[in-house]
Amino acid sequence: MAGPTNACSADRAPGAAGRDFDRERRRLELDPSHPATHGSLKFTLELTGETIADLDVRIGYLHRGFEKECESRGWAQAIPYTDRLDYHSAILANLGFCLAVEKLMGLETSPRSRWLRVLGCEISRVGDHLLRCGSACHELGALPESLAAIEARERVADLQEALCGARVTANYVRIGGVRRDLPADFRAAGEVLLPKIRALLGDMDAAVHRNPVLLARLRDTGVLSRQDCLRYAVTGPILRAAGEPLDLRKQQPYLTYDEIDFDVPVGSVGDNYDRYLVCVAEARESLGIVEQCLARLERLGPQPIAGAVFDDPVRGPTVAAGEAYTAIESANGELGFYLVSDGSERPVKVRCRPPAFLHLAALPEMLREAKLADLVPTFELLNAVGGECDR
Amino acid sequence: MDDYGSVALARLLADCTDAVRATHAQYGDATAQVAPARIGELLRFLRDDAECAFEMLTDLTVVDRGDVAAPEARFEVVYHLYSVSKNHRVRLKVGVAADAPAVASAVGLYASANWMEREAFDLYGIRFDGHPDLRRILLADGFEGHPLRKDFPKTKRVPLDGPER
């Protein structure tokens, strides 16, 4: 029985109006005003039907002249700017910069301040991974999963607030130490918050694995092989999801990571699902590291943590002429700082090697012949934070 | 101090002596100042040599030496390589002239060079010969000048009325 004629389906029939929508080439622009681009970038797509034939990623909308700003001020004045690189995990960027300055200065830090730094870094990492997984779920319409992640992320912010007083821009690490010691009530806060975060992470993961649509959208999408990761200098969870167990906390240990017991989770396929699994497993490992830090800090007892005192407490030290590169394992991967000093109170060069920038550069490779619908979740799981990409 | 790169320096000095102008390992960072004309060849050697095995061009940036350096080496293009399999690093530096600065592109060897060279072009005005798509990346297309150059004042404003991004 013939139903009412549907104008759309009549249009879609090949030849009906001389158009074949599944083969037609068209151009699509996802501007910074599109909610999925978070205001920080623009995708220009060439589509054949729903298949991506070509993708150009335009960034820079959040460029604030990070390097120029750092090069016009004292060494210590750059630390708050590093908060605003990957602003989901400020302490990691604080640390990367301070370690590089300390390398140039040959500055030693006390064991207690090193453990405090690890504590701060791992809290940052948990929050970053939760946000990455939560936003990917959100973009795929998986609301309960994303709400669990966001709730957990709030508890992580509570924990960071208990540590340093700030929920986002931590400004916690100092050249030679950290800004303040563990507050007296931190242990009590940790005893309440850590089990909560663990439980919410479990809730999110359980909900993800009860959602066959979500799983189907994550599996076999956005694949980047180990070999291509290396070509594009892709590091962190994305490289590990492709099966390469590179984690600078293990490979080139800094702070106290060589004394800490933790695993490096790896995937095998290098698709979005593996990235999700690696991030969840890493967040769990990081919570374990936080607990180890608390135990060690209790055993260590009081030690100086505030770091070096400089003649100019605002601008910070004068640094001997030279150059140094330091890399840490941030939530996104290798976060490097290459510093050049001419021996004065201001840096000649402050280069931030932003992992997210390089990962975003590989996005077209991940989406070769992919469907348009896979663009947004793949992008979310890259955690290409505008602050870090654009600096 | 951690030492993760002496093998690479030794290999460079043994096999490409005439292209290496100076080396140091300050703070444990193995560094070689090399001849600009030979950069492509050296990167290929470091990538393909079995003992070096630098699969990754981790970072590429530029230092503006300003008035301090001689005009023929005002800019320094700095390459950081990392070998995942050998777990070591090396830094290469090439001097580039103040006027019409240019160096060979590494995109053919490392895909990661693509965006990093675009950034170096955008912010320092270095041309990378052979780059497939050398256009601005962080700043708008109509932006005039290269703001990370030392002679670009921090307070300078460039009106954004160029072509639409």
Short mmCIF file of N, CA and C in Angstrom, two decimals, chain A residues 42 56-61 63 67-69 71-73 103-104 230-235 239 244 246 248 251-253 321-325 327 334 338 340 348-349 351 353 357-358 360-361 389-391, chain B residues 1-2 4 24 26-27 29 31 55-65 78 80 82 84 87-89 91 93 110-112 115-116 119 123-124 135 137-139 141 147-150 152-154 165:
data_model
loop_
_atom_site.label_atom_id
_atom_site.label_comp_id
_atom_site.label_asym_id
_atom_site.label_seq_id
_atom_site.Cartn_x
_atom_site.Cartn_y
_atom_site.Cartn_z
N LYS A 42 38.11 25.75 14.68
CA LYS A 42 37.18 25.67 13.56
C LYS A 42 37.56 24.49 12.68
N ASP A 56 40.25 20.31 7.52
CA ASP A 56 41.25 21.32 7.89
C ASP A 56 40.89 21.84 9.28
N VAL A 57 41.86 21.83 10.18
CA VAL A 57 41.62 22.29 11.54
C VAL A 57 42.28 23.65 11.70
N ARG A 58 41.48 24.65 12.05
CA ARG A 58 42.02 25.99 12.27
C ARG A 58 42.04 26.26 13.75
N ILE A 59 43.19 26.63 14.29
CA ILE A 59 43.27 26.93 15.72
C ILE A 59 43.72 28.38 15.90
N GLY A 60 43.97 28.75 17.12
CA GLY A 60 44.53 30.09 17.38
C GLY A 60 43.54 31.04 18.02
N TYR A 61 42.27 30.63 18.13
CA TYR A 61 41.27 31.55 18.68
C TYR A 61 41.53 31.87 20.16
N HIS A 63 44.76 32.15 21.32
CA HIS A 63 46.17 32.53 21.42
C HIS A 63 46.29 33.82 22.23
N GLU A 67 54.21 32.93 25.16
CA GLU A 67 55.68 33.03 25.13
C GLU A 67 56.14 34.47 25.24
N LYS A 68 55.50 35.34 24.47
CA LYS A 68 55.89 36.75 24.47
C LYS A 68 55.75 37.32 25.88
N GLU A 69 54.65 36.98 26.53
CA GLU A 69 54.38 37.47 27.88
C GLU A 69 55.46 36.98 28.85
N GLU A 71 58.46 36.09 28.15
CA GLU A 71 59.77 36.63 27.83
C GLU A 71 59.90 38.10 28.22
N SER A 72 58.82 38.72 28.65
CA SER A 72 58.91 40.13 29.03
C SER A 72 58.82 40.31 30.54
N ARG A 73 58.84 39.22 31.28
CA ARG A 73 58.75 39.31 32.75
C ARG A 73 59.82 38.47 33.41
N LYS A 103 66.33 23.08 36.46
CA LYS A 103 67.41 22.42 35.72
C LYS A 103 68.46 23.45 35.31
N LEU A 104 68.00 24.61 34.83
CA LEU A 104 68.93 25.67 34.44
C LEU A 104 69.71 26.20 35.64
N LEU A 230 53.95 7.91 16.30
CA LEU A 230 55.34 8.33 16.37
C LEU A 230 55.63 9.38 15.30
N ARG A 231 55.10 9.17 14.09
CA ARG A 231 55.34 10.14 13.02
C ARG A 231 54.81 11.52 13.38
N TYR A 232 53.65 11.53 14.05
CA TYR A 232 53.04 12.80 14.42
C TYR A 232 53.47 13.27 15.81
N ALA A 233 54.43 12.56 16.43
CA ALA A 233 54.90 12.90 17.78
C ALA A 233 53.74 12.95 18.77
N VAL A 234 52.82 12.00 18.61
CA VAL A 234 51.70 11.89 19.53
C VAL A 234 52.14 11.07 20.73
N THR A 235 51.87 11.57 21.93
CA THR A 235 52.34 10.91 23.16
C THR A 235 51.15 10.72 24.10
N LEU A 239 49.02 7.59 22.53
CA LEU A 239 50.08 6.68 22.11
C LEU A 239 49.97 5.35 22.87
N GLU A 244 51.89 1.43 22.76
CA GLU A 244 53.28 1.78 23.11
C GLU A 244 53.32 2.25 24.56
N LEU A 246 54.85 4.09 26.51
CA LEU A 246 55.72 5.21 26.85
C LEU A 246 55.04 6.11 27.88
N LEU A 248 56.62 8.97 30.59
CA LEU A 248 57.87 9.58 31.04
C LEU A 248 58.07 9.42 32.55
N GLN A 251 59.86 6.10 32.04
CA GLN A 251 60.99 6.08 31.13
C GLN A 251 62.12 7.02 31.57
N GLN A 252 61.74 8.23 31.98
CA GLN A 252 62.76 9.20 32.39
C GLN A 252 62.28 9.83 33.70
N PRO A 253 62.29 9.02 34.79
CA PRO A 253 61.59 9.43 36.01
C PRO A 253 62.10 10.74 36.59
N ALA A 321 73.35 31.88 32.22
CA ALA A 321 73.15 31.70 30.78
C ALA A 321 73.21 30.22 30.41
N GLY A 322 72.32 29.82 29.52
CA GLY A 322 72.31 28.42 29.09
C GLY A 322 70.96 28.05 28.51
N GLU A 323 70.82 26.78 28.18
CA GLU A 323 69.55 26.30 27.62
C GLU A 323 69.24 24.94 28.21
N ALA A 324 67.97 24.65 28.39
CA ALA A 324 67.59 23.35 28.94
C ALA A 324 66.20 22.99 28.44
N TYR A 325 66.00 21.67 28.24
CA TYR A 325 64.68 21.16 27.87
C TYR A 325 64.27 20.15 28.94
N ALA A 327 60.99 17.56 30.05
CA ALA A 327 59.69 17.01 29.65
C ALA A 327 59.08 16.25 30.82
N GLU A 334 53.62 14.27 26.48
CA GLU A 334 54.88 14.95 26.79
C GLU A 334 54.69 16.46 26.79
N TYR A 338 61.29 24.33 26.89
CA TYR A 338 62.64 24.61 26.43
C TYR A 338 62.92 26.06 26.79
N VAL A 340 65.70 29.27 27.40
CA VAL A 340 67.01 29.82 27.09
C VAL A 340 67.20 31.06 27.95
N VAL A 348 65.15 34.57 27.73
CA VAL A 348 65.25 34.90 26.31
C VAL A 348 64.18 34.13 25.54
N LYS A 349 63.91 32.91 26.04
CA LYS A 349 62.97 32.05 25.31
C LYS A 349 62.25 31.14 26.31
N ARG A 351 59.74 28.24 25.58
CA ARG A 351 58.95 27.46 24.63
C ARG A 351 58.19 26.39 25.41
N ARG A 353 56.22 23.07 24.80
CA ARG A 353 55.96 22.04 23.80
C ARG A 353 54.61 21.42 24.16
N PHE A 357 48.58 20.31 20.94
CA PHE A 357 48.79 20.91 19.61
C PHE A 357 49.17 19.82 18.60
N LEU A 358 50.10 18.96 19.01
CA LEU A 358 50.55 17.91 18.11
C LEU A 358 49.47 16.85 17.90
N LEU A 360 46.25 17.38 17.94
CA LEU A 360 45.24 17.96 17.06
C LEU A 360 45.73 17.93 15.61
N ALA A 361 47.03 18.09 15.43
CA ALA A 361 47.59 18.04 14.07
C ALA A 361 47.37 16.67 13.44
N CYS A 389 46.77 24.34 23.26
CA CYS A 389 47.01 24.36 21.82
C CYS A 389 47.47 25.73 21.35
N ASP A 390 46.77 26.74 21.80
CA ASP A 390 46.95 28.07 21.23
C ASP A 390 47.94 28.93 22.02
N ARG A 391 48.06 28.66 23.28
CA ARG A 391 48.99 29.37 24.17
C ARG A 391 48.82 30.88 24.10
N MET B 1 73.20 14.37 37.02
CA MET B 1 72.32 14.84 35.93
C MET B 1 72.01 13.67 35.00
N ASP B 2 70.77 13.53 34.61
CA ASP B 2 70.40 12.43 33.71
C ASP B 2 71.10 12.60 32.38
N TYR B 4 70.73 11.19 28.67
CA TYR B 4 69.91 10.38 27.78
C TYR B 4 70.27 10.61 26.32
N HIS B 24 77.54 20.32 22.78
CA HIS B 24 77.67 20.40 24.22
C HIS B 24 76.62 19.50 24.85
N GLN B 26 75.26 20.43 28.06
CA GLN B 26 74.94 21.23 29.24
C GLN B 26 73.69 20.68 29.93
N TYR B 27 73.73 20.54 31.23
CA TYR B 27 72.61 20.02 32.02
C TYR B 27 72.14 18.65 31.53
N ASP B 29 71.68 17.72 28.46
CA ASP B 29 70.98 17.75 27.17
C ASP B 29 72.00 17.68 26.03
N THR B 31 73.48 18.25 22.69
CA THR B 31 73.14 19.31 21.74
C THR B 31 74.20 19.40 20.65
N GLU B 55 62.61 8.14 16.34
CA GLU B 55 61.35 8.01 15.60
C GLU B 55 60.52 9.28 15.68
N MET B 56 60.82 10.14 16.66
CA MET B 56 59.94 11.27 16.91
C MET B 56 60.68 12.60 16.81
N LEU B 57 60.12 13.51 16.04
CA LEU B 57 60.53 14.91 16.14
C LEU B 57 59.60 15.52 17.18
N THR B 58 60.11 15.59 18.41
CA THR B 58 59.26 15.98 19.53
C THR B 58 58.90 17.45 19.49
N ASP B 59 59.90 18.26 19.16
CA ASP B 59 59.66 19.70 19.23
C ASP B 59 60.49 20.41 18.17
N LEU B 60 59.93 21.50 17.67
CA LEU B 60 60.66 22.35 16.75
C LEU B 60 60.30 23.78 17.11
N THR B 61 61.30 24.60 17.37
CA THR B 61 61.01 25.98 17.71
C THR B 61 62.16 26.86 17.24
N VAL B 62 62.05 28.14 17.54
CA VAL B 62 63.03 29.11 17.06
C VAL B 62 63.44 29.99 18.24
N VAL B 63 64.70 30.38 18.27
CA VAL B 63 65.15 31.38 19.23
C VAL B 63 65.63 32.58 18.44
N ASP B 64 65.15 33.76 18.81
CA ASP B 64 65.63 34.99 18.18
C ASP B 64 66.75 35.54 19.05
N ARG B 65 67.97 35.51 18.52
CA ARG B 65 69.12 35.98 19.30
C ARG B 65 69.24 37.50 19.25
N VAL B 78 65.51 25.23 16.39
CA VAL B 78 65.91 24.22 17.36
C VAL B 78 65.02 22.98 17.22
N HIS B 80 64.14 19.17 18.68
CA HIS B 80 64.31 18.18 19.75
C HIS B 80 63.82 16.83 19.26
N TYR B 82 63.38 12.59 19.91
CA TYR B 82 63.28 11.60 20.97
C TYR B 82 63.16 10.22 20.35
N VAL B 84 61.86 6.59 21.11
CA VAL B 84 61.05 5.80 22.05
C VAL B 84 61.76 4.48 22.34
N ASN B 87 65.04 5.37 24.22
CA ASN B 87 64.83 6.27 25.35
C ASN B 87 65.94 7.31 25.49
N HIS B 88 66.30 7.93 24.39
CA HIS B 88 67.26 9.03 24.48
C HIS B 88 66.81 10.20 23.62
N ARG B 89 67.46 11.35 23.90
CA ARG B 89 67.07 12.59 23.23
C ARG B 89 68.30 13.26 22.64
N ARG B 91 69.29 17.34 20.76
CA ARG B 91 68.83 18.65 20.28
C ARG B 91 69.75 19.10 19.15
N LYS B 93 70.60 22.33 16.45
CA LYS B 93 70.33 23.75 16.25
C LYS B 93 70.99 24.20 14.95
N TYR B 110 59.28 13.83 9.11
CA TYR B 110 58.45 13.72 10.31
C TYR B 110 57.15 14.49 10.08
N ALA B 111 56.02 13.80 10.19
CA ALA B 111 54.73 14.46 9.99
C ALA B 111 54.51 15.55 11.04
N SER B 112 55.10 15.35 12.23
CA SER B 112 54.89 16.33 13.31
C SER B 112 55.46 17.70 12.97
N TRP B 115 52.80 21.19 11.54
CA TRP B 115 52.21 22.28 12.32
C TRP B 115 53.28 23.09 13.05
N MET B 116 54.33 22.42 13.51
CA MET B 116 55.36 23.16 14.26
C MET B 116 56.11 24.13 13.36
N GLU B 119 53.92 27.08 12.83
CA GLU B 119 53.98 27.99 13.98
C GLU B 119 55.25 28.84 13.94
N LEU B 123 55.07 32.88 13.84
CA LEU B 123 55.52 33.73 14.94
C LEU B 123 56.92 34.31 14.74
N TYR B 124 57.73 33.67 13.89
CA TYR B 124 59.10 34.17 13.69
C TYR B 124 59.39 34.54 12.23
N ARG B 135 51.30 28.18 5.93
CA ARG B 135 50.47 29.36 6.19
C ARG B 135 50.41 29.57 7.69
N ILE B 137 49.22 29.81 11.52
CA ILE B 137 48.43 28.80 12.23
C ILE B 137 47.78 29.34 13.49
N LEU B 138 48.50 30.17 14.25
CA LEU B 138 47.91 30.70 15.49
C LEU B 138 47.29 32.07 15.26
N LEU B 139 47.86 32.84 14.36
CA LEU B 139 47.36 34.19 14.12
C LEU B 139 46.51 34.22 12.86
N ASP B 141 45.07 35.23 9.20
CA ASP B 141 45.80 35.32 7.93
C ASP B 141 46.25 36.75 7.62
N PRO B 147 55.25 38.17 15.74
CA PRO B 147 55.32 38.77 17.07
C PRO B 147 56.36 38.19 18.03
N LEU B 148 56.89 37.00 17.77
CA LEU B 148 57.90 36.51 18.72
C LEU B 148 59.30 37.01 18.38
N ARG B 149 59.42 37.77 17.30
CA ARG B 149 60.72 38.41 17.04
C ARG B 149 60.97 39.46 18.12
N LYS B 150 62.21 39.58 18.51
CA LYS B 150 62.53 40.49 19.62
C LYS B 150 62.25 41.95 19.27
N PHE B 152 59.68 43.01 17.70
CA PHE B 152 58.23 43.25 17.63
C PHE B 152 57.78 43.65 19.03
N PRO B 153 57.40 44.91 19.23
CA PRO B 153 57.08 45.35 20.60
C PRO B 153 55.86 44.60 21.13
N LYS B 154 55.91 44.29 22.42
CA LYS B 154 54.82 43.52 23.02
C LYS B 154 53.50 44.28 22.97
N ARG B 165 39.03 34.59 8.59
CA ARG B 165 39.67 33.32 8.90
C ARG B 165 38.74 32.17 8.58
#
